[in-house]
């Protein structure tokens, strides 16, 4: 019987594989509106209101440098703009543009369709357990 540490290792490997599948599906969903899955993650967080790249990275559990690269592409594509940050002049606030808001509105139905097609393939109790375990793992990994 595998040790708990071995099961954690297998779980992490599965999470990496699932993440790859989610990113590929996200790229397919977002391509028609001019985004990538990574950009969608950032834009989705900015829908809540302006934020810095560092705050976005913390919320998502990503490296700030990776988020900054994504932000730079979003700036180039006219999806976000920089605003002065009264709390820290060196860290501008990022805000969605009308173009980004339109992309999010257009993505809504495609996301619902994708999730609605995927959901019946996994029993509800398994989804609930998976969500609970992933939240526990996230908390256990918090520094």
mmCIF file of N, CA and C in Angstrom:
data_model
loop_
_atom_site.group_PDB
_atom_site.id
_atom_site.type_symbol
_atom_site.label_atom_id
_atom_site.label_comp_id
_atom_site.label_asym_id
_atom_site.label_seq_id
_atom_site.Cartn_x
_atom_site.Cartn_y
_atom_site.Cartn_z
ATOM 1 N N UNK A 1 0.846 -1.182 0.000
ATOM 2 C CA UNK A 1 0.000 0.000 0.000
ATOM 3 C C UNK A 1 0.892 1.247 0.000
ATOM 4 N N UNK A 2 0.595 2.211 -0.881
ATOM 5 C CA UNK A 2 1.437 3.417 -0.960
ATOM 6 C C UNK A 2 1.371 4.231 0.330
ATOM 7 N N UNK A 3 2.489 4.823 0.666
ATOM 8 C CA UNK A 3 2.554 5.724 1.809
ATOM 9 C C UNK A 3 1.815 7.015 1.460
ATOM 10 N N UNK A 4 1.407 7.757 2.476
ATOM 11 C CA UNK A 4 0.696 9.017 2.239
ATOM 12 C C UNK A 4 1.528 9.973 1.405
ATOM 13 N N UNK A 5 2.829 10.005 1.643
ATOM 14 C CA UNK A 5 3.702 10.888 0.858
ATOM 15 C C UNK A 5 3.691 10.484 -0.606
ATOM 16 N N UNK A 6 3.634 9.186 -0.884
ATOM 17 C CA UNK A 6 3.572 8.719 -2.273
ATOM 18 C C UNK A 6 2.256 9.140 -2.926
ATOM 19 N N UNK A 7 1.184 9.083 -2.157
ATOM 20 C CA UNK A 7 -0.123 9.491 -2.683
ATOM 21 C C UNK A 7 -0.117 10.993 -2.976
ATOM 22 N N UNK A 8 0.502 11.766 -2.100
ATOM 23 C CA UNK A 8 0.620 13.220 -2.352
ATOM 24 C C UNK A 8 1.378 13.448 -3.657
ATOM 25 N N UNK A 9 2.469 12.717 -3.861
ATOM 26 C CA UNK A 9 3.250 12.862 -5.093
ATOM 27 C C UNK A 9 2.395 12.523 -6.313
ATOM 28 N N UNK A 10 1.638 11.443 -6.242
ATOM 29 C CA UNK A 10 0.750 11.081 -7.355
ATOM 30 C C UNK A 10 -0.305 12.158 -7.580
ATOM 31 N N UNK A 11 -0.839 12.698 -6.489
ATOM 32 C CA UNK A 11 -1.834 13.762 -6.586
ATOM 33 C C UNK A 11 -1.257 14.996 -7.269
ATOM 34 N N UNK A 12 -0.059 15.381 -6.879
ATOM 35 C CA UNK A 12 0.588 16.542 -7.498
ATOM 36 C C UNK A 12 0.785 16.303 -8.994
ATOM 37 N N UNK A 13 1.213 15.098 -9.364
ATOM 38 C CA UNK A 13 1.391 14.778 -10.790
ATOM 39 C C UNK A 13 0.071 14.902 -11.547
ATOM 40 N N UNK A 14 -1.014 14.440 -10.933
ATOM 41 C CA UNK A 14 -2.329 14.557 -11.574
ATOM 42 C C UNK A 14 -2.763 16.011 -11.685
ATOM 43 N N UNK A 15 -2.482 16.793 -10.655
ATOM 44 C CA UNK A 15 -2.835 18.219 -10.696
ATOM 45 C C UNK A 15 -2.097 18.910 -11.835
ATOM 46 N N UNK A 16 -0.809 18.599 -12.010
ATOM 47 C CA UNK A 16 -0.058 19.174 -13.122
ATOM 48 C C UNK A 16 -0.697 18.805 -14.459
ATOM 49 N N UNK A 17 -1.079 17.533 -14.611
ATOM 50 C CA UNK A 17 -1.689 17.079 -15.864
ATOM 51 C C UNK A 17 -3.041 17.753 -16.084
ATOM 52 N N UNK A 18 -3.849 17.838 -15.034
ATOM 53 C CA UNK A 18 -5.155 18.493 -15.144
ATOM 54 C C UNK A 18 -4.978 19.965 -15.473
ATOM 55 N N UNK A 19 -4.012 20.611 -14.830
ATOM 56 C CA UNK A 19 -3.747 22.019 -15.122
ATOM 57 C C UNK A 19 -3.432 22.214 -16.607
ATOM 58 N N UNK A 20 -2.629 21.325 -17.158
ATOM 59 C CA UNK A 20 -2.326 21.419 -18.587
ATOM 60 C C UNK A 20 -3.585 21.317 -19.442
ATOM 61 N N UNK A 21 -4.470 20.394 -19.069
ATOM 62 C CA UNK A 21 -5.727 20.253 -19.802
ATOM 63 C C UNK A 21 -6.618 21.466 -19.663
ATOM 64 N N UNK A 22 -6.656 22.026 -18.471
ATOM 65 C CA UNK A 22 -7.472 23.226 -18.237
ATOM 66 C C UNK A 22 -6.916 24.405 -19.032
ATOM 67 N N UNK A 23 -5.592 24.545 -19.050
ATOM 68 C CA UNK A 23 -4.995 25.642 -19.826
ATOM 69 C C UNK A 23 -5.274 25.480 -21.317
ATOM 70 N N UNK A 24 -5.192 24.244 -21.819
ATOM 71 C CA UNK A 24 -5.482 24.008 -23.244
ATOM 72 C C UNK A 24 -6.942 24.326 -23.550
ATOM 73 N N UNK A 25 -7.851 23.889 -22.684
ATOM 74 C CA UNK A 25 -9.269 24.192 -22.880
ATOM 75 C C UNK A 25 -9.503 25.692 -22.780
ATOM 76 N N UNK A 26 -8.838 26.331 -21.820
ATOM 77 C CA UNK A 26 -8.967 27.780 -21.668
ATOM 78 C C UNK A 26 -8.463 28.527 -22.881
ATOM 79 N N UNK A 27 -7.332 28.077 -23.439
ATOM 80 C CA UNK A 27 -6.816 28.720 -24.647
ATOM 81 C C UNK A 27 -7.809 28.600 -25.799
ATOM 82 N N UNK A 28 -8.450 27.431 -25.922
ATOM 83 C CA UNK A 28 -9.438 27.237 -26.988
ATOM 84 C C UNK A 28 -10.656 28.133 -26.769
ATOM 85 N N UNK A 29 -11.094 28.269 -25.518
ATOM 86 C CA UNK A 29 -12.257 29.113 -25.221
ATOM 87 C C UNK A 29 -11.973 30.597 -25.442
ATOM 88 N N UNK A 30 -10.755 31.018 -25.095
ATOM 89 C CA UNK A 30 -10.442 32.445 -25.112
ATOM 90 C C UNK A 30 -9.911 32.960 -26.440
ATOM 91 N N UNK A 31 -9.421 32.090 -27.287
ATOM 92 C CA UNK A 31 -8.844 32.528 -28.565
ATOM 93 C C UNK A 31 -9.795 33.409 -29.384
ATOM 94 N N UNK A 32 -11.089 33.058 -29.485
ATOM 95 C CA UNK A 32 -11.984 33.899 -30.296
ATOM 96 C C UNK A 32 -12.121 35.340 -29.805
ATOM 97 N N UNK A 33 -11.811 35.603 -28.525
ATOM 98 C CA UNK A 33 -11.926 36.974 -28.013
ATOM 99 C C UNK A 33 -10.563 37.627 -27.831
ATOM 100 N N UNK A 34 -9.507 36.990 -28.333
ATOM 101 C CA UNK A 34 -8.182 37.600 -28.312
ATOM 102 C C UNK A 34 -7.421 37.462 -27.016
ATOM 103 N N UNK A 35 -7.737 36.441 -26.223
ATOM 104 C CA UNK A 35 -7.032 36.206 -24.963
ATOM 105 C C UNK A 35 -6.424 34.805 -24.949
ATOM 106 N N UNK A 36 -5.537 34.579 -23.993
ATOM 107 C CA UNK A 36 -5.062 33.229 -23.679
ATOM 108 C C UNK A 36 -5.650 32.864 -22.317
ATOM 109 N N UNK A 37 -5.513 31.606 -21.937
ATOM 110 C CA UNK A 37 -6.000 31.185 -20.623
ATOM 111 C C UNK A 37 -5.308 31.972 -19.513
ATOM 112 N N UNK A 38 -4.006 32.181 -19.632
ATOM 113 C CA UNK A 38 -3.255 32.929 -18.615
ATOM 114 C C UNK A 38 -3.769 34.367 -18.527
ATOM 115 N N UNK A 39 -4.041 34.972 -19.676
ATOM 116 C CA UNK A 39 -4.565 36.340 -19.677
ATOM 117 C C UNK A 39 -5.970 36.380 -19.085
ATOM 118 N N UNK A 40 -6.752 35.360 -19.351
ATOM 119 C CA UNK A 40 -8.107 35.274 -18.825
ATOM 120 C C UNK A 40 -8.078 35.257 -17.296
ATOM 121 N N UNK A 41 -7.120 34.524 -16.723
ATOM 122 C CA UNK A 41 -6.998 34.482 -15.268
ATOM 123 C C UNK A 41 -6.780 35.885 -14.705
ATOM 124 N N UNK A 42 -5.882 36.636 -15.315
ATOM 125 C CA UNK A 42 -5.581 37.985 -14.839
ATOM 126 C C UNK A 42 -6.786 38.897 -15.042
ATOM 127 N N UNK A 43 -7.368 38.852 -16.215
ATOM 128 C CA UNK A 43 -8.524 39.696 -16.520
ATOM 129 C C UNK A 43 -9.675 39.370 -15.575
ATOM 130 N N UNK A 44 -9.853 38.097 -15.289
ATOM 131 C CA UNK A 44 -10.926 37.692 -14.379
ATOM 132 C C UNK A 44 -10.771 38.288 -12.991
ATOM 133 N N UNK A 45 -9.541 38.340 -12.489
ATOM 134 C CA UNK A 45 -9.312 38.946 -11.179
ATOM 135 C C UNK A 45 -9.521 40.456 -11.225
ATOM 136 N N UNK A 46 -9.156 41.072 -12.332
ATOM 137 C CA UNK A 46 -9.316 42.523 -12.446
ATOM 138 C C UNK A 46 -10.782 42.922 -12.597
ATOM 139 N N UNK A 47 -11.618 41.972 -12.908
ATOM 140 C CA UNK A 47 -13.051 42.257 -12.993
ATOM 141 C C UNK A 47 -13.576 42.726 -11.629
ATOM 142 N N UNK A 48 -12.911 42.306 -10.549
ATOM 143 C CA UNK A 48 -13.296 42.709 -9.194
ATOM 144 C C UNK A 48 -12.890 44.148 -8.893
ATOM 145 N N UNK A 49 -11.990 44.705 -9.708
ATOM 146 C CA UNK A 49 -11.529 46.071 -9.503
ATOM 147 C C UNK A 49 -10.035 46.169 -9.719
ATOM 148 N N UNK A 50 -9.504 47.392 -9.768
ATOM 149 C CA UNK A 50 -8.075 47.575 -10.011
ATOM 150 C C UNK A 50 -7.209 46.864 -8.979
ATOM 151 N N UNK A 51 -6.039 46.430 -9.443
ATOM 152 C CA UNK A 51 -5.107 45.693 -8.589
ATOM 153 C C UNK A 51 -3.707 45.852 -9.159
ATOM 154 N N UNK A 52 -2.698 45.580 -8.346
ATOM 155 C CA UNK A 52 -1.320 45.570 -8.841
ATOM 156 C C UNK A 52 -0.970 44.168 -9.335
ATOM 157 N N UNK A 53 0.091 44.075 -10.105
ATOM 158 C CA UNK A 53 0.554 42.765 -10.582
ATOM 159 C C UNK A 53 0.932 41.872 -9.403
ATOM 160 N N UNK A 54 1.568 42.454 -8.392
ATOM 161 C CA UNK A 54 1.962 41.668 -7.219
ATOM 162 C C UNK A 54 0.742 41.118 -6.477
ATOM 163 N N UNK A 55 -0.305 41.923 -6.356
ATOM 164 C CA UNK A 55 -1.532 41.452 -5.697
ATOM 165 C C UNK A 55 -2.174 40.325 -6.498
ATOM 166 N N UNK A 56 -2.192 40.459 -7.811
ATOM 167 C CA UNK A 56 -2.745 39.412 -8.666
ATOM 168 C C UNK A 56 -1.968 38.114 -8.494
ATOM 169 N N UNK A 57 -0.654 38.209 -8.445
ATOM 170 C CA UNK A 57 0.183 37.023 -8.281
ATOM 171 C C UNK A 57 -0.119 36.338 -6.950
ATOM 172 N N UNK A 58 -0.243 37.113 -5.897
ATOM 173 C CA UNK A 58 -0.551 36.536 -4.576
ATOM 174 C C UNK A 58 -1.911 35.843 -4.589
ATOM 175 N N UNK A 59 -2.909 36.476 -5.186
ATOM 176 C CA UNK A 59 -4.253 35.884 -5.233
ATOM 177 C C UNK A 59 -4.256 34.561 -5.979
ATOM 178 N N UNK A 60 -3.438 34.474 -7.001
ATOM 179 C CA UNK A 60 -3.441 33.294 -7.869
ATOM 180 C C UNK A 60 -2.381 32.277 -7.476
ATOM 181 N N UNK A 61 -1.485 32.656 -6.568
ATOM 182 C CA UNK A 61 -0.434 31.731 -6.167
ATOM 183 C C UNK A 61 0.626 31.552 -7.243
ATOM 184 N N UNK A 62 0.871 32.618 -7.991
ATOM 185 C CA UNK A 62 1.842 32.570 -9.088
ATOM 186 C C UNK A 62 3.027 33.478 -8.788
ATOM 187 N N UNK A 63 4.086 33.291 -9.580
ATOM 188 C CA UNK A 63 5.239 34.192 -9.452
ATOM 189 C C UNK A 63 4.870 35.555 -10.022
ATOM 190 N N UNK A 64 5.326 36.608 -9.347
ATOM 191 C CA UNK A 64 5.020 37.952 -9.809
ATOM 192 C C UNK A 64 5.542 38.191 -11.216
ATOM 193 N N UNK A 65 6.720 37.634 -11.523
ATOM 194 C CA UNK A 65 7.310 37.827 -12.851
ATOM 195 C C UNK A 65 6.419 37.234 -13.949
ATOM 196 N N UNK A 66 5.830 36.069 -13.685
ATOM 197 C CA UNK A 66 4.942 35.456 -14.675
ATOM 198 C C UNK A 66 3.705 36.311 -14.906
ATOM 199 N N UNK A 67 3.144 36.799 -13.808
ATOM 200 C CA UNK A 67 1.963 37.651 -13.929
ATOM 201 C C UNK A 67 2.327 38.938 -14.654
ATOM 202 N N UNK A 68 3.497 39.497 -14.360
ATOM 203 C CA UNK A 68 3.915 40.739 -15.010
ATOM 204 C C UNK A 68 4.057 40.544 -16.518
ATOM 205 N N UNK A 69 4.583 39.396 -16.947
ATOM 206 C CA UNK A 69 4.686 39.112 -18.385
ATOM 207 C C UNK A 69 3.299 39.082 -19.022
ATOM 208 N N UNK A 70 2.362 38.451 -18.346
ATOM 209 C CA UNK A 70 0.988 38.388 -18.851
ATOM 210 C C UNK A 70 0.373 39.786 -18.887
ATOM 211 N N UNK A 71 0.596 40.560 -17.850
ATOM 212 C CA UNK A 71 0.092 41.936 -17.790
ATOM 213 C C UNK A 71 0.668 42.752 -18.943
ATOM 214 N N UNK A 72 1.951 42.597 -19.222
ATOM 215 C CA UNK A 72 2.577 43.340 -20.327
ATOM 216 C C UNK A 72 1.895 43.034 -21.653
ATOM 217 N N UNK A 73 1.556 41.761 -21.879
ATOM 218 C CA UNK A 73 0.847 41.408 -23.121
ATOM 219 C C UNK A 73 -0.557 42.015 -23.133
ATOM 220 N N UNK A 74 -1.219 42.024 -21.982
ATOM 221 C CA UNK A 74 -2.549 42.624 -21.900
ATOM 222 C C UNK A 74 -2.499 44.129 -22.146
ATOM 223 N N UNK A 75 -1.445 44.775 -21.659
ATOM 224 C CA UNK A 75 -1.264 46.211 -21.925
ATOM 225 C C UNK A 75 -1.068 46.449 -23.419
ATOM 226 N N UNK A 76 -0.225 45.632 -24.046
ATOM 227 C CA UNK A 76 0.033 45.762 -25.488
ATOM 228 C C UNK A 76 -1.229 45.544 -26.307
ATOM 229 N N UNK A 77 -2.096 44.635 -25.846
ATOM 230 C CA UNK A 77 -3.311 44.291 -26.587
ATOM 231 C C UNK A 77 -4.496 45.194 -26.249
ATOM 232 N N UNK A 78 -4.264 46.182 -25.392
ATOM 233 C CA UNK A 78 -5.333 47.109 -25.046
ATOM 234 C C UNK A 78 -6.410 46.522 -24.153
ATOM 235 N N UNK A 79 -6.072 45.490 -23.382
ATOM 236 C CA UNK A 79 -7.044 44.880 -22.476
ATOM 237 C C UNK A 79 -6.997 45.491 -21.075
ATOM 238 N N UNK A 80 -5.857 46.040 -20.688
ATOM 239 C CA UNK A 80 -5.740 46.702 -19.389
ATOM 240 C C UNK A 80 -4.986 48.017 -19.560
ATOM 241 N N UNK A 81 -5.170 48.902 -18.604
ATOM 242 C CA UNK A 81 -4.432 50.160 -18.560
ATOM 243 C C UNK A 81 -3.843 50.309 -17.168
ATOM 244 N N UNK A 82 -2.786 51.119 -17.074
ATOM 245 C CA UNK A 82 -2.161 51.421 -15.792
ATOM 246 C C UNK A 82 -2.777 52.691 -15.211
ATOM 247 N N UNK A 83 -2.933 52.668 -13.896
ATOM 248 C CA UNK A 83 -3.416 53.833 -13.152
ATOM 249 C C UNK A 83 -2.413 54.155 -12.062
ATOM 250 N N UNK A 84 -2.354 55.416 -11.659
ATOM 251 C CA UNK A 84 -1.518 55.777 -10.521
ATOM 252 C C UNK A 84 -2.028 55.052 -9.277
ATOM 253 N N UNK A 85 -1.082 54.596 -8.474
ATOM 254 C CA UNK A 85 -1.411 53.910 -7.228
ATOM 255 C C UNK A 85 -1.028 54.820 -6.068
ATOM 256 N N UNK A 86 -2.003 55.397 -5.398
ATOM 257 C CA UNK A 86 -1.679 56.308 -4.295
ATOM 258 C C UNK A 86 -0.930 55.612 -3.151
ATOM 259 N N UNK A 87 -1.076 54.300 -3.020
ATOM 260 C CA UNK A 87 -0.418 53.563 -1.934
ATOM 261 C C UNK A 87 1.039 53.238 -2.250
ATOM 262 N N UNK A 88 1.385 53.170 -3.550
ATOM 263 C CA UNK A 88 2.753 52.803 -3.938
ATOM 264 C C UNK A 88 2.989 53.263 -5.376
ATOM 265 N N UNK A 89 3.736 54.347 -5.523
ATOM 266 C CA UNK A 89 3.965 54.912 -6.869
ATOM 267 C C UNK A 89 4.729 53.959 -7.781
ATOM 268 N N UNK A 90 5.477 53.023 -7.198
ATOM 269 C CA UNK A 90 6.268 52.095 -8.024
ATOM 270 C C UNK A 90 5.441 50.925 -8.549
ATOM 271 N N UNK A 91 4.258 50.715 -7.985
ATOM 272 C CA UNK A 91 3.412 49.577 -8.372
ATOM 273 C C UNK A 91 2.076 50.106 -8.895
ATOM 274 N N UNK A 92 1.979 50.356 -10.202
ATOM 275 C CA UNK A 92 0.732 50.915 -10.729
ATOM 276 C C UNK A 92 -0.435 49.948 -10.556
ATOM 277 N N UNK A 93 -1.604 50.527 -10.430
ATOM 278 C CA UNK A 93 -2.829 49.731 -10.430
ATOM 279 C C UNK A 93 -3.171 49.390 -11.874
ATOM 280 N N UNK A 94 -3.753 48.246 -12.078
ATOM 281 C CA UNK A 94 -4.174 47.800 -13.401
ATOM 282 C C UNK A 94 -5.693 47.771 -13.428
ATOM 283 N N UNK A 95 -6.263 48.268 -14.527
ATOM 284 C CA UNK A 95 -7.718 48.305 -14.667
ATOM 285 C C UNK A 95 -8.100 47.760 -16.034
ATOM 286 N N UNK A 96 -9.224 47.081 -16.085
ATOM 287 C CA UNK A 96 -9.727 46.560 -17.352
ATOM 288 C C UNK A 96 -10.180 47.693 -18.260
ATOM 289 N N UNK A 97 -10.023 47.476 -19.552
ATOM 290 C CA UNK A 97 -10.548 48.401 -20.548
ATOM 291 C C UNK A 97 -11.925 47.904 -20.995
ATOM 292 N N UNK A 98 -12.679 48.735 -21.686
ATOM 293 C CA UNK A 98 -13.955 48.262 -22.229
ATOM 294 C C UNK A 98 -13.776 47.032 -23.136
ATOM 295 N N UNK A 99 -12.669 46.978 -23.849
ATOM 296 C CA UNK A 99 -12.403 45.819 -24.714
ATOM 297 C C UNK A 99 -12.313 44.530 -23.894
ATOM 298 N N UNK A 100 -11.647 44.583 -22.743
ATOM 299 C CA UNK A 100 -11.527 43.407 -21.881
ATOM 300 C C UNK A 100 -12.884 43.025 -21.298
ATOM 301 N N UNK A 101 -13.662 44.011 -20.899
ATOM 302 C CA UNK A 101 -14.993 43.726 -20.342
ATOM 303 C C UNK A 101 -15.890 43.059 -21.389
ATOM 304 N N UNK A 102 -15.767 43.510 -22.628
ATOM 305 C CA UNK A 102 -16.529 42.902 -23.723
ATOM 306 C C UNK A 102 -16.089 41.449 -23.921
ATOM 307 N N UNK A 103 -14.782 41.203 -23.871
ATOM 308 C CA UNK A 103 -14.265 39.839 -24.025
ATOM 309 C C UNK A 103 -14.812 38.935 -22.914
ATOM 310 N N UNK A 104 -14.838 39.427 -21.689
ATOM 311 C CA UNK A 104 -15.367 38.633 -20.577
ATOM 312 C C UNK A 104 -16.848 38.318 -20.779
ATOM 313 N N UNK A 105 -17.615 39.304 -21.242
ATOM 314 C CA UNK A 105 -19.043 39.059 -21.511
ATOM 315 C C UNK A 105 -19.214 37.987 -22.581
ATOM 316 N N UNK A 106 -18.389 38.050 -23.618
ATOM 317 C CA UNK A 106 -18.481 37.071 -24.698
ATOM 318 C C UNK A 106 -18.040 35.678 -24.245
ATOM 319 N N UNK A 107 -17.105 35.614 -23.311
ATOM 320 C CA UNK A 107 -16.628 34.331 -22.804
ATOM 321 C C UNK A 107 -17.642 33.629 -21.911
ATOM 322 N N UNK A 108 -18.498 34.382 -21.278
ATOM 323 C CA UNK A 108 -19.444 33.804 -20.320
ATOM 324 C C UNK A 108 -20.205 32.602 -20.840
ATOM 325 N N UNK A 109 -20.912 32.720 -21.949
ATOM 326 C CA UNK A 109 -21.682 31.572 -22.448
ATOM 327 C C UNK A 109 -20.798 30.377 -22.844
ATOM 328 N N UNK A 110 -19.632 30.629 -23.414
ATOM 329 C CA UNK A 110 -18.739 29.520 -23.794
ATOM 330 C C UNK A 110 -18.237 28.789 -22.555
ATOM 331 N N UNK A 111 -17.932 29.529 -21.498
ATOM 332 C CA UNK A 111 -17.466 28.914 -20.252
ATOM 333 C C UNK A 111 -18.566 28.059 -19.636
ATOM 334 N N UNK A 112 -19.796 28.575 -19.629
ATOM 335 C CA UNK A 112 -20.920 27.823 -19.068
ATOM 336 C C UNK A 112 -21.161 26.552 -19.877
ATOM 337 N N UNK A 113 -21.111 26.643 -21.197
ATOM 338 C CA UNK A 113 -21.305 25.468 -22.045
ATOM 339 C C UNK A 113 -20.228 24.428 -21.775
ATOM 340 N N UNK A 114 -18.959 24.868 -21.727
ATOM 341 C CA UNK A 114 -17.848 23.946 -21.473
ATOM 342 C C UNK A 114 -18.035 23.239 -20.132
ATOM 343 N N UNK A 115 -18.309 24.003 -19.081
ATOM 344 C CA UNK A 115 -18.472 23.420 -17.745
ATOM 345 C C UNK A 115 -19.697 22.502 -17.695
ATOM 346 N N UNK A 116 -20.761 22.888 -18.378
ATOM 347 C CA UNK A 116 -21.983 22.076 -18.392
ATOM 348 C C UNK A 116 -21.778 20.753 -19.112
ATOM 349 N N UNK A 117 -20.908 20.732 -20.108
ATOM 350 C CA UNK A 117 -20.612 19.485 -20.816
ATOM 351 C C UNK A 117 -19.665 18.600 -20.008
ATOM 352 N N UNK A 118 -18.770 19.198 -19.252
ATOM 353 C CA UNK A 118 -17.799 18.447 -18.457
ATOM 354 C C UNK A 118 -18.408 17.917 -17.157
ATOM 355 N N UNK A 119 -19.226 18.693 -16.509
ATOM 356 C CA UNK A 119 -19.738 18.359 -15.173
ATOM 357 C C UNK A 119 -20.404 16.984 -15.066
ATOM 358 N N UNK A 120 -21.256 16.581 -16.004
ATOM 359 C CA UNK A 120 -21.934 15.293 -15.842
ATOM 360 C C UNK A 120 -20.990 14.071 -15.925
ATOM 361 N N UNK A 121 -19.771 14.286 -16.357
ATOM 362 C CA UNK A 121 -18.829 13.171 -16.498
ATOM 363 C C UNK A 121 -18.197 12.763 -15.169
ATOM 364 N N UNK A 122 -18.414 13.580 -14.133
ATOM 365 C CA UNK A 122 -17.823 13.309 -12.823
ATOM 366 C C UNK A 122 -18.941 13.389 -11.784
ATOM 367 N N UNK A 123 -19.094 12.362 -10.951
ATOM 368 C CA UNK A 123 -20.165 12.408 -9.937
ATOM 369 C C UNK A 123 -20.034 13.627 -9.029
ATOM 370 N N UNK A 124 -21.173 14.191 -8.662
ATOM 371 C CA UNK A 124 -21.208 15.399 -7.838
ATOM 372 C C UNK A 124 -20.437 15.211 -6.534
ATOM 373 N N UNK A 125 -20.602 14.080 -5.879
ATOM 374 C CA UNK A 125 -19.903 13.846 -4.605
ATOM 375 C C UNK A 125 -18.393 13.878 -4.805
ATOM 376 N N UNK A 126 -17.914 13.352 -5.933
ATOM 377 C CA UNK A 126 -16.473 13.385 -6.225
ATOM 378 C C UNK A 126 -15.996 14.817 -6.452
ATOM 379 N N UNK A 127 -16.796 15.607 -7.138
ATOM 380 C CA UNK A 127 -16.436 17.008 -7.346
ATOM 381 C C UNK A 127 -16.354 17.748 -6.012
ATOM 382 N N UNK A 128 -17.336 17.515 -5.153
ATOM 383 C CA UNK A 128 -17.337 18.173 -3.842
ATOM 384 C C UNK A 128 -16.111 17.771 -3.023
ATOM 385 N N UNK A 129 -15.789 16.480 -3.032
ATOM 386 C CA UNK A 129 -14.614 16.003 -2.285
ATOM 387 C C UNK A 129 -13.338 16.595 -2.860
ATOM 388 N N UNK A 130 -13.223 16.601 -4.182
ATOM 389 C CA UNK A 130 -12.030 17.145 -4.829
ATOM 390 C C UNK A 130 -11.842 18.610 -4.479
ATOM 391 N N UNK A 131 -12.909 19.358 -4.529
ATOM 392 C CA UNK A 131 -12.835 20.777 -4.195
ATOM 393 C C UNK A 131 -12.390 20.969 -2.742
ATOM 394 N N UNK A 132 -12.955 20.183 -1.845
ATOM 395 C CA UNK A 132 -12.585 20.282 -0.433
ATOM 396 C C UNK A 132 -11.103 19.936 -0.222
ATOM 397 N N UNK A 133 -10.630 18.873 -0.866
ATOM 398 C CA UNK A 133 -9.234 18.449 -0.714
ATOM 399 C C UNK A 133 -8.289 19.494 -1.315
ATOM 400 N N UNK A 134 -8.620 20.032 -2.472
ATOM 401 C CA UNK A 134 -7.756 21.045 -3.073
ATOM 402 C C UNK A 134 -7.677 22.292 -2.204
ATOM 403 N N UNK A 135 -8.765 22.657 -1.593
ATOM 404 C CA UNK A 135 -8.734 23.811 -0.679
ATOM 405 C C UNK A 135 -7.869 23.512 0.546
ATOM 406 N N UNK A 136 -7.949 22.290 1.053
ATOM 407 C CA UNK A 136 -7.109 21.895 2.186
ATOM 408 C C UNK A 136 -5.631 21.921 1.787
ATOM 409 N N UNK A 137 -5.329 21.421 0.598
ATOM 410 C CA UNK A 137 -3.945 21.445 0.119
ATOM 411 C C UNK A 137 -3.438 22.872 -0.033
ATOM 412 N N UNK A 138 -4.267 23.729 -0.608
ATOM 413 C CA UNK A 138 -3.863 25.124 -0.768
ATOM 414 C C UNK A 138 -3.543 25.748 0.586
ATOM 415 N N UNK A 139 -4.389 25.468 1.570
ATOM 416 C CA UNK A 139 -4.159 26.016 2.916
ATOM 417 C C UNK A 139 -2.891 25.433 3.539
ATOM 418 N N UNK A 140 -2.666 24.144 3.348
ATOM 419 C CA UNK A 140 -1.476 23.488 3.913
ATOM 420 C C UNK A 140 -0.194 24.011 3.279
ATOM 421 N N UNK A 141 -0.272 24.450 2.042
ATOM 422 C CA UNK A 141 0.903 24.946 1.319
ATOM 423 C C UNK A 141 1.162 26.436 1.538
ATOM 424 N N UNK A 142 0.216 27.096 2.170
ATOM 425 C CA UNK A 142 0.357 28.530 2.406
ATOM 426 C C UNK A 142 1.556 28.780 3.316
ATOM 427 N N UNK A 143 2.424 29.733 2.935
ATOM 428 C CA UNK A 143 3.611 30.005 3.763
ATOM 429 C C UNK A 143 3.269 30.611 5.112
#
